[in-house]
Coordinates of C-alpha atoms in Angstrom, one line a residue:
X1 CA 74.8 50.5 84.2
X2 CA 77.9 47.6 84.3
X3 CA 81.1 49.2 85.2
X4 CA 83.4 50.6 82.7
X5 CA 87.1 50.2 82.6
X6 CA 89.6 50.9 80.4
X7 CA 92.1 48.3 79.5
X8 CA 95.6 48.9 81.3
X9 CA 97.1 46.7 79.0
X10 CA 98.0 48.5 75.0
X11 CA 98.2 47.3 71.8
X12 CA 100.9 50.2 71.4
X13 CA 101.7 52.5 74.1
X14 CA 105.2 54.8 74.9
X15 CA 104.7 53.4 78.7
X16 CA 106.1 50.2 80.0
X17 CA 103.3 50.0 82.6
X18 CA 100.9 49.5 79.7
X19 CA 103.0 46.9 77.9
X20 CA 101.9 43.6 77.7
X21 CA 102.2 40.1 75.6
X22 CA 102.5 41.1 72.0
X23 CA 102.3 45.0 72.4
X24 CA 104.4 47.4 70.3
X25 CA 106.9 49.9 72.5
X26 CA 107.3 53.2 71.3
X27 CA 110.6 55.2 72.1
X28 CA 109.9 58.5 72.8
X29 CA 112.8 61.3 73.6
X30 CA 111.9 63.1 75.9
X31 CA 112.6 66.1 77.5
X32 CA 114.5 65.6 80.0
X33 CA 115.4 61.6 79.6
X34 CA 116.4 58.8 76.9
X35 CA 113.4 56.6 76.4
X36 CA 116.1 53.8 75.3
X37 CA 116.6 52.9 78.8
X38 CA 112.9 51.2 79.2
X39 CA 113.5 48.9 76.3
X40 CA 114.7 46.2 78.3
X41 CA 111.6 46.9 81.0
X42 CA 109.4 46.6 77.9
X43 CA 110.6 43.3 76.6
X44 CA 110.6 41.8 80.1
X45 CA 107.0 43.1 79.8
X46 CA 106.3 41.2 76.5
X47 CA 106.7 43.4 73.9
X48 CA 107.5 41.8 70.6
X49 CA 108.1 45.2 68.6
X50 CA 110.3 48.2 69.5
X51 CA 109.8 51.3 67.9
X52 CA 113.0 53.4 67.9
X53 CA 113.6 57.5 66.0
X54 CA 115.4 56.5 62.8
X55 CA 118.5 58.6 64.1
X56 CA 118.7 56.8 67.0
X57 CA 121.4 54.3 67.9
X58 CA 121.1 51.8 70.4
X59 CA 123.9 49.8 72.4
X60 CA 125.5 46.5 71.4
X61 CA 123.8 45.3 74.4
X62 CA 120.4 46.5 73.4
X63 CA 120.7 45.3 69.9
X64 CA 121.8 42.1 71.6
X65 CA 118.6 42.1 74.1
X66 CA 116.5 42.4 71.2
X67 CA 117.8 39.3 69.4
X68 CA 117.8 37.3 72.3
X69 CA 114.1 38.6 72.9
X70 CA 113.3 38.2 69.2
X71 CA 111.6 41.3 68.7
X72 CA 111.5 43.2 65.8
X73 CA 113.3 46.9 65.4
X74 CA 111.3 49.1 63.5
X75 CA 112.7 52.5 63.2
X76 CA 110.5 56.0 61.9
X77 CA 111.0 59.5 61.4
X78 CA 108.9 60.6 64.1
X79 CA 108.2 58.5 66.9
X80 CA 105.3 60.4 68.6
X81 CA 103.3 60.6 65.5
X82 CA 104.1 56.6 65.0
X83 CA 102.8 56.2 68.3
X84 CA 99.5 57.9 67.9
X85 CA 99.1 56.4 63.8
X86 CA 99.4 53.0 65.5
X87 CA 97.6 53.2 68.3
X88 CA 94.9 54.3 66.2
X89 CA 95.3 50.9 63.6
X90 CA 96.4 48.8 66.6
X91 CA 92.5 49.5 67.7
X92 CA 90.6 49.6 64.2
X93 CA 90.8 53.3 64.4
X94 CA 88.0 53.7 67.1
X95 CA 87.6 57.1 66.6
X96 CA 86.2 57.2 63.1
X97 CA 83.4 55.8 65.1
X98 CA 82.9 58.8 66.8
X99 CA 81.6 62.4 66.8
X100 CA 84.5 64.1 68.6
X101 CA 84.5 67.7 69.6
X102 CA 88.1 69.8 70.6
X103 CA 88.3 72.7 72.9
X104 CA 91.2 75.0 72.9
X105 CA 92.0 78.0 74.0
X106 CA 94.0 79.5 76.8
X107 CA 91.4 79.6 79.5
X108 CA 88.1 78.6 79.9
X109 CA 88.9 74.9 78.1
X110 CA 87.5 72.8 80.9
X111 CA 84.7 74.9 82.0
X112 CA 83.0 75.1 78.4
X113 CA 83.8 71.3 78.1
X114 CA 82.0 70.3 81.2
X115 CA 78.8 72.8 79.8
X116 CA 78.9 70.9 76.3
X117 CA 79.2 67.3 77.4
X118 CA 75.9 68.8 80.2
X119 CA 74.3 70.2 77.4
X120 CA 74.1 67.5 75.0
X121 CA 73.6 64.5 77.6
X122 CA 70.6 67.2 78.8
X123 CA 69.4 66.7 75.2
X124 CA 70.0 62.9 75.1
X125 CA 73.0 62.1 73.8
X126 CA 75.5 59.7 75.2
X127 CA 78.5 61.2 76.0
X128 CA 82.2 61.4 77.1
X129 CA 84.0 63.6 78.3
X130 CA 88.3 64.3 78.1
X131 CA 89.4 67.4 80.2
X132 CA 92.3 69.0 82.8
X133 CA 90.0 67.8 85.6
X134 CA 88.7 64.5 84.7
X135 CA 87.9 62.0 82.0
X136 CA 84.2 60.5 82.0
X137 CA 82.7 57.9 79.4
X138 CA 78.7 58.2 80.7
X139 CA 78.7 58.8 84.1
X140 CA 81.9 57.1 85.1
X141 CA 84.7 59.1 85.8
X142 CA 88.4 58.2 85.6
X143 CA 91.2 60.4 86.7
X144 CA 93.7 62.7 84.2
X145 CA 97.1 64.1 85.1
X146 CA 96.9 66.1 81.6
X147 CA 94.7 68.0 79.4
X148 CA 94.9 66.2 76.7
X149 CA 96.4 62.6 77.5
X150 CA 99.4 60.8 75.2
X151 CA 97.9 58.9 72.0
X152 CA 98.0 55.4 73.5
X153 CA 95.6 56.2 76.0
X154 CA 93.2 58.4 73.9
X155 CA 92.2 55.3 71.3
X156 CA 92.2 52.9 74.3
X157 CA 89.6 55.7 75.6
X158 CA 87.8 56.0 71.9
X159 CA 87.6 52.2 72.1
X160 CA 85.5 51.8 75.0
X161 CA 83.8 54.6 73.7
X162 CA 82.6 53.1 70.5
X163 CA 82.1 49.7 72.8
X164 CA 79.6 51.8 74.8
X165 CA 77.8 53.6 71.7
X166 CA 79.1 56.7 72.6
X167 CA 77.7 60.2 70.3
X168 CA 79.7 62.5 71.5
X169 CA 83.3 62.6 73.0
X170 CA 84.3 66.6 73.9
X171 CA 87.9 67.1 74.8
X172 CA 90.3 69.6 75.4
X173 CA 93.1 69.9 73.0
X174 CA 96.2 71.6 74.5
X175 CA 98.9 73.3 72.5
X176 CA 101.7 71.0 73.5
X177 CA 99.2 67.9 72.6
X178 CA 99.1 69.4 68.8
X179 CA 103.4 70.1 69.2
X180 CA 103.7 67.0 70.3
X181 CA 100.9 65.2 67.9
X182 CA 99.2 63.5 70.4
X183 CA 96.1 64.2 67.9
X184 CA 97.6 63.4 64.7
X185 CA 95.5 61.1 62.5
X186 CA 92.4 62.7 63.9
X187 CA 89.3 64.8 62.6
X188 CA 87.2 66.3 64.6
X189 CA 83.2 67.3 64.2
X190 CA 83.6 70.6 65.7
X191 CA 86.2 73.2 66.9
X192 CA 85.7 75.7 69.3
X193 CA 88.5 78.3 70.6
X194 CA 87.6 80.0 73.8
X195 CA 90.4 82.5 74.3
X196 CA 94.2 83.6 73.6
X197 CA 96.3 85.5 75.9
X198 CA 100.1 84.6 76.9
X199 CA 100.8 81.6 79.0
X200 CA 103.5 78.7 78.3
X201 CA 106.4 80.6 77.9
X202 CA 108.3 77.9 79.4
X203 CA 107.5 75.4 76.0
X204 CA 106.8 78.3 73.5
X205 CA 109.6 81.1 73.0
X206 CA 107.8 83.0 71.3
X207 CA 103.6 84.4 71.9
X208 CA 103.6 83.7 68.0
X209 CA 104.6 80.5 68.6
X210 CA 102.0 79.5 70.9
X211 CA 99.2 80.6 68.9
X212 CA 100.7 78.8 66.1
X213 CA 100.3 75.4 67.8
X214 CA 96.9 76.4 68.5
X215 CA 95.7 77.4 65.4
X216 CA 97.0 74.1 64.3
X217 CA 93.7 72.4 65.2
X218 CA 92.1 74.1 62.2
X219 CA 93.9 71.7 60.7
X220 CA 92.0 69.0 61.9
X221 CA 88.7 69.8 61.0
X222 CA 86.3 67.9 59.3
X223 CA 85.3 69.8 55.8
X224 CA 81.9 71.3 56.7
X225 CA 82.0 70.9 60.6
X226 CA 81.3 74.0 62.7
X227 CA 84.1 76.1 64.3
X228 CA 83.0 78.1 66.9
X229 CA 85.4 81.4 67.6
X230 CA 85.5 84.2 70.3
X231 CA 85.0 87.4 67.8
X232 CA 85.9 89.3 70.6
X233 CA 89.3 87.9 70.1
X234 CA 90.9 89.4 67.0
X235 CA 93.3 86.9 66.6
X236 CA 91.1 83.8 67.3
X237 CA 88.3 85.8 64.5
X238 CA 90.9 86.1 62.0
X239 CA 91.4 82.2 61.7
X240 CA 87.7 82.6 60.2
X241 CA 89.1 83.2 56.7
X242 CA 90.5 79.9 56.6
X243 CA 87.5 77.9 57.8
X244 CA 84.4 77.0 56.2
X245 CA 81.5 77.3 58.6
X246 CA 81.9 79.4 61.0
X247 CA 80.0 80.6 64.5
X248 CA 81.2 83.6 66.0
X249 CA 80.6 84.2 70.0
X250 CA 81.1 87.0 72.1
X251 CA 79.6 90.5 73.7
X252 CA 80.5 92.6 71.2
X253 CA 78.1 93.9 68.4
X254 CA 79.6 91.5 65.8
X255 CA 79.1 88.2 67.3
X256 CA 76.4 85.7 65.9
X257 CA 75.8 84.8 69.4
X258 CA 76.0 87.1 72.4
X259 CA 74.4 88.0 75.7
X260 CA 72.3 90.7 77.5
X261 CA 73.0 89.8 80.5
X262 CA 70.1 90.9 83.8
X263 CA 72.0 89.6 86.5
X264 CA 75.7 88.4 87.2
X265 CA 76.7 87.7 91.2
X266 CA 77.3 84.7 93.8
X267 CA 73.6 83.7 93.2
X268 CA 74.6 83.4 89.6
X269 CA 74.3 84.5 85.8
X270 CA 70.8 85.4 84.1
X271 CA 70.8 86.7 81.1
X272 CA 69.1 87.0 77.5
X273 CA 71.0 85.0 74.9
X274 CA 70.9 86.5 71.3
X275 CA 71.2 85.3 67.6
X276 CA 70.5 86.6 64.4
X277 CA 67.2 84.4 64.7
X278 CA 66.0 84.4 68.0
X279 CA 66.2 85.7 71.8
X280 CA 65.9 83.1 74.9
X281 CA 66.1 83.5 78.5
X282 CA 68.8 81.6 80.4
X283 CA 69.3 80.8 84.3
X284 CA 73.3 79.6 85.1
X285 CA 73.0 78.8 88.7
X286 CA 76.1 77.3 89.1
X287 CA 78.6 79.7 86.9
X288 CA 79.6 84.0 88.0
X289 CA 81.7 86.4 86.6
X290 CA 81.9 87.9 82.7
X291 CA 84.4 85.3 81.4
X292 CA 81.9 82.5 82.6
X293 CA 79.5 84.4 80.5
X294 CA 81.6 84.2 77.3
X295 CA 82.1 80.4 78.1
X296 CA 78.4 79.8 78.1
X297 CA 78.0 81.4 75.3
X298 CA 80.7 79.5 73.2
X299 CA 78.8 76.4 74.6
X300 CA 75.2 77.7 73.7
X301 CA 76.9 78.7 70.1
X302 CA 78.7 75.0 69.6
X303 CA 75.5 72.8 70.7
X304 CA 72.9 74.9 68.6
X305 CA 75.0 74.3 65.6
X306 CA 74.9 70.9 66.3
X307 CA 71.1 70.5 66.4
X308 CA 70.6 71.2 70.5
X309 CA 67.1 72.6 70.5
X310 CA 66.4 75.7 72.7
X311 CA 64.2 74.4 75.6
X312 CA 66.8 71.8 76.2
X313 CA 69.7 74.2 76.2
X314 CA 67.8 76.5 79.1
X315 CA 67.3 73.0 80.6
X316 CA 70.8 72.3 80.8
X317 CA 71.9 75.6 82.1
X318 CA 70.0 75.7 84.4
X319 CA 70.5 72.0 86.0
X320 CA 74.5 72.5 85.4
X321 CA 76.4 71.8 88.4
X322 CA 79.7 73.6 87.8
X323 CA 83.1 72.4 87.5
X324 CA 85.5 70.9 90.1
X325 CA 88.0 73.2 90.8
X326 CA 87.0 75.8 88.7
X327 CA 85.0 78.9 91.3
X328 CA 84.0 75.9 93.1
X329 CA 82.1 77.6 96.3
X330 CA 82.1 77.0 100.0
X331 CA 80.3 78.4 103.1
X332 CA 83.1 77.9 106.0
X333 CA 82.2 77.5 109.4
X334 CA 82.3 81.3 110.1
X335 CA 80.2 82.2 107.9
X336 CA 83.2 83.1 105.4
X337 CA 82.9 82.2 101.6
X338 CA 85.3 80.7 100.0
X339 CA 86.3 79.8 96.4
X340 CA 88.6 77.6 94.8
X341 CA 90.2 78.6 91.1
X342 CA 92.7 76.8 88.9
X343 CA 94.0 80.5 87.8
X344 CA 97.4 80.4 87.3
X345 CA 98.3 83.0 84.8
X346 CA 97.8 86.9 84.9
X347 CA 94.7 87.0 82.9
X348 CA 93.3 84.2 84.6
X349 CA 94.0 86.2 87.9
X350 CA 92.7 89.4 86.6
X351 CA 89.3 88.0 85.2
X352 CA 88.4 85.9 88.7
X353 CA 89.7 88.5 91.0
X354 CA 88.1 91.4 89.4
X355 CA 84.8 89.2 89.7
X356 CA 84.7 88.3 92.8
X357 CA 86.0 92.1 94.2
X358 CA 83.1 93.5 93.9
X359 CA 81.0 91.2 95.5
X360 CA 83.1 91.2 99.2
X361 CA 84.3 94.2 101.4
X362 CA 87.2 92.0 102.5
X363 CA 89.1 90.0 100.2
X364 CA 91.7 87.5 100.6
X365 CA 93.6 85.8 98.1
X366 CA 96.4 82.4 98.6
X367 CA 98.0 81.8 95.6
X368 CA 101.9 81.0 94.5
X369 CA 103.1 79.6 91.3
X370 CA 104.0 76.1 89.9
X371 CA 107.5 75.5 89.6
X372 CA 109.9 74.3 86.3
X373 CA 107.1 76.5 84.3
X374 CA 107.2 80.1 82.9
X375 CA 108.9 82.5 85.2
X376 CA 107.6 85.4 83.6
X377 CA 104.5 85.8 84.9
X378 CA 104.9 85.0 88.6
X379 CA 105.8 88.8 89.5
X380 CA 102.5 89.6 87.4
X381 CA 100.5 87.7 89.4
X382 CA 101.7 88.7 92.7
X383 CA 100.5 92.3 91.0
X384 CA 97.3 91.6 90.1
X385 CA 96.6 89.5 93.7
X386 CA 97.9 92.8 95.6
X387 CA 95.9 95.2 93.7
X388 CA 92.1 93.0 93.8
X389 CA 93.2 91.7 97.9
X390 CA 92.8 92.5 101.2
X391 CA 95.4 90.8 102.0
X392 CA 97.9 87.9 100.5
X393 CA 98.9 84.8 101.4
X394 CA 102.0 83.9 99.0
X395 CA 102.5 80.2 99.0
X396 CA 103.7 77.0 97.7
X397 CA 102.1 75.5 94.2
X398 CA 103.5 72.8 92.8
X399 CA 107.3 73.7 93.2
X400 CA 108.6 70.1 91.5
X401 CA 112.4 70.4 91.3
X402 CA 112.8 74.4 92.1
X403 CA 112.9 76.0 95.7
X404 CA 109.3 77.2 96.7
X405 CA 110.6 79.8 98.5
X406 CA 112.6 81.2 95.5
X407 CA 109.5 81.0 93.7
X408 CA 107.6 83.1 97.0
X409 CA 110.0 85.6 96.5
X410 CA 109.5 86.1 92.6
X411 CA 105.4 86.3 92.9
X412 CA 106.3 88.9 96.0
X413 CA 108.9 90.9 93.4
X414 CA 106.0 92.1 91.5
X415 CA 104.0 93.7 94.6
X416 CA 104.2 97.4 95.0
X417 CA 105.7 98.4 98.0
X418 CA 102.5 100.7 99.1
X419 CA 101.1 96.7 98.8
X420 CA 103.6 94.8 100.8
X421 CA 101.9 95.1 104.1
X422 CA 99.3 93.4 103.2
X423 CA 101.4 90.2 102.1
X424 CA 102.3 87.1 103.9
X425 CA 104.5 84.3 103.0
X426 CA 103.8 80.8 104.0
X427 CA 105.1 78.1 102.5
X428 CA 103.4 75.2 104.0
X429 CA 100.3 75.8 101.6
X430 CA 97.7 73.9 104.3
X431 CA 99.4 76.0 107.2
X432 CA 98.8 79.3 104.8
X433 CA 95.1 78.4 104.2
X434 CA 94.3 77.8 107.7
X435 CA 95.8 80.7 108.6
X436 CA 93.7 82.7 106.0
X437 CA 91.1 81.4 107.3
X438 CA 92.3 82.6 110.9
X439 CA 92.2 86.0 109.5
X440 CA 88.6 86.2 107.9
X441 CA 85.4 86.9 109.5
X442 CA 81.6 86.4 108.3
X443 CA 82.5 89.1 105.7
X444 CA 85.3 87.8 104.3
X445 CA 85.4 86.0 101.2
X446 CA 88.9 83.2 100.7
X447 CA 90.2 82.7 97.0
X448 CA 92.7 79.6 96.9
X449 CA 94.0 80.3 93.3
X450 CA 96.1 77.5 90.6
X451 CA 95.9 74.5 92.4
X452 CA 91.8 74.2 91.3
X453 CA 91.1 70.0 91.6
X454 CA 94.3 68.9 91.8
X455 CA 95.0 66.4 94.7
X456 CA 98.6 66.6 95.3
X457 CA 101.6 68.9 95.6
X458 CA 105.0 68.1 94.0
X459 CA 107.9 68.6 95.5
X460 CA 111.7 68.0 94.4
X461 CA 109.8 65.1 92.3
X462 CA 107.7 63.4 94.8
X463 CA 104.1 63.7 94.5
X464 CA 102.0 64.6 98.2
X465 CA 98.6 64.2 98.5
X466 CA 96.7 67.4 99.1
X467 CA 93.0 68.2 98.6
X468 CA 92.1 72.1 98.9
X469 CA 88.3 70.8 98.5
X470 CA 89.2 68.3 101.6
X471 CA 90.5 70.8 103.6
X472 CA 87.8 73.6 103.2
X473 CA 85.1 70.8 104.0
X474 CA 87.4 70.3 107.2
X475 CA 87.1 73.9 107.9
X476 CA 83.1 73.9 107.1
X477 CA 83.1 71.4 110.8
X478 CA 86.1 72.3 112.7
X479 CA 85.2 76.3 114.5
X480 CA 88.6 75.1 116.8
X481 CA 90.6 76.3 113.6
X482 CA 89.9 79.7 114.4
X483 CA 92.0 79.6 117.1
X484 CA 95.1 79.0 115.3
X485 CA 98.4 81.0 116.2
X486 CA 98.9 83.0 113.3
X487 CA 102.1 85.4 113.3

């Protein structure tokens, strides 16, 4: 197979790295700065168009830059929808080329993305793949820093996509991503909606908000296409009654497709999956724990209605390799196991810790909270870690701009006091992994919870490297580590 890139140079794009000869700049306000101040960056860059909010004034010496540059001014209502409309006719609209499948939800987005992109390249299809973990086109991969990327780079991604004769491209859709209309001007072939529980208080005021911008993707479907929806999930089974064709999933007794499930432990899930047709056996290998079983089964619902044949979906199962970051398993050097989670809300907590209890007498959980996010919910999860763990190892993850110890002591607010013995703060987050590690035995079983594949830390703005996966392969070799001074 040649080698696939994709173009670092735009057409369009809201980034002055991607601006080149002739390419359109789009000014986006954000958050926390004026996009303005890159104009001149852009034009140095070549770009011959600037695209401004239609409220927006620039400076006499702007205006002035743009003369002398000869560029053209063109100013819109909304400057993130402009920049995904144009990136979209900058490209010949690449994506009406394609057979595009969205993911929501508020867990479980990447793992059932990884098991539909395996389960339709299992049945032949050509495939790509946009998720939290990693992008793919085939079997190249390419690295993400967000779930669903900004519009300039999703057509650049359609584009070698529809280059390469791609079927099928499955990708995660995030809230913010249909807030911020990093979709708009797309239809998709299928929609499937894993879950809904709180999480992103820091965007959405309001829980009603956040489902709002969720349920949004409805709005995208193609008349006809499948939606696939968790009927165990009475708000997700109420958007039904605005859809067309709908596929419900789930383990209660109303779902079109649901699970008897034989066996469910480290070695993995076996079960029986059921429709109103038929019954098949399936072997998951590679996937534990009752919300993994829901995700296969909103996979199993989303391919069939495509056309996946049976034989080819137990094929896939079984042959499915997991996710990065996502219960990824190790076997440490004293005979420990370890897992590593990208939980980093309450009910992510709840439904891996309550898994994996069960299956150790000695539990240990490192976990913190990312900082200049929701606030809420770090006393919850220090909670639920208390009340599943042997002990706790309260951490750093992700502080950005806030003080990680602040943020220590608001995930340690929510422990019980009848809990607090068995509670240890660390910031250093390698130092308190190590030092986990110190404290477990053959029997133990470490849970590195919210970081998942991420390969850095942020701190006050700078960006560390930091591999958990590195560091647990370190500790599969290294039997010195055990002698590490711990308190």
């Amino acid at each position: 197979m040649s080698t696939i890139t994709i173009p670092s140079l735009y057409p369009v794009t809201c980034h002055t790295d991607h601006v080149g000869p002739g390419s359109t700049f789009v000014v986006i306000q954000g958050m926390k700065e004026d996009g303005s101040v890159y104009i001149p960056r852009a034009l140095e860059r070549g770009a011959t168009r600037i695209v401004i909010q239609e409220n927006v004034e620039l400076s006499l010496e702007l205006q002035e830059l743009l003369e002398k540059k000869h560029a053209e001014l063109i100013k819109v209502a909304d400057t993130r929808k402009a920049l995904a409309l144009l990136s979209a006719q900058a490209l010949n609209y690449p994506a009406r080329s394609l057979r595009i499948i969205a993911i929501t939800g508020t867990k479980g987005k990447s793992t059932t993305a990884f098991l539909v992109e395996h389960l339709l390249k299992t049945a032949g299809y050509k495939t790509a793949l946009l998720t939290t973990v990693k992008n793919k086109i085939l079997d190249v991969e390419f690295k993400t820093e967000l779930t669903t990327q900004q519009p300039d780079y999703l057509h650049m991604f359609f584009s070698v996509c529809k280059q390469q004769h791609i079927d099928y491209v499955v990708m995660e859709v995030a809230a913010q991503a249909l807030t911020l209309s990093r979709v708009a001007g797309l239809s998709f072939d299928a929609l499937l909606f894993t879950n809904f529980s709180a999480e992103h208080a820091e965007f959405y005021k309001k829980i009603d908000d956040y489902f709002d911008a969720k349920a949004a993707l409805c709005n995208y479907l193609k008349a006809g296409a499948p939606a696939i929806l968790n009927a165990d999930d009475t708000r997700i089974w109420h958007l039904g009654s605005q859809l067309g064709r709908v596929i419900s999933f789930g383990l209660g007794q109303w779902a079109d497709v649901t699970a008897l499930v034989q066996a469910n432990n480290l070695q993995g899930i076996e079960a029986q999956i059921v429709t109103p047709t038929e019954k098949f056996p399936v072997t998951v290998p590679a996937l534990v724990g009752t919300f993994n079983v829901y995700n296969i089964l909103a996979a199993v619902g989303l391919v069939q209605a495509l056309g996946v044949a049976i034989n080819s979906i137990q094929q896939g199962l079984l042959s499915f390799k997991g996710v990065p970051g996502r219960l990824e398993r190790f076997v440490l050097r004293n005979g420990a196991k370890a897992f590593i989670d990208f939980a980093h809300n309450p009910s992510s907590y709840e439904a891996v810790l309550s898994t994996l209890r069960p299956l150790s007498p000695h539990l240990i959980v490192v976990c913190g909270a990312g900082g200049d996010r929701d606030a809420t919910k770090r006393p919850l999860m220090g909670r639920i870690a208390a009340q599943f763990a042997d002990v706790v190892m309260v951490t750093s993850d992700n502080p950005r701009s806030e003080d990680p110890q602040e943020i220590i002591n608001q995930v340690v607010a929510g422990i019980a006091a009848r809990d607090l013995p068995k509670v240890h703060k660390e910031i250093d987050r390698e130092i308190a992994i190590k030092k986990a590690y110190g404290l477990s035995h053959a029997d133990s079983m470490l849970v590195l919870l919210g970081k998942g594949p991420d390969e850095y830390q942020i701190i006050k703005g700078v960006k560390h490297p930091f591999s958990e996966s590195a560091l647990l392969k370190s500790l599969q070799k290294d039997a010195a580590i055990t002698t590490i001074n711990l308190f």
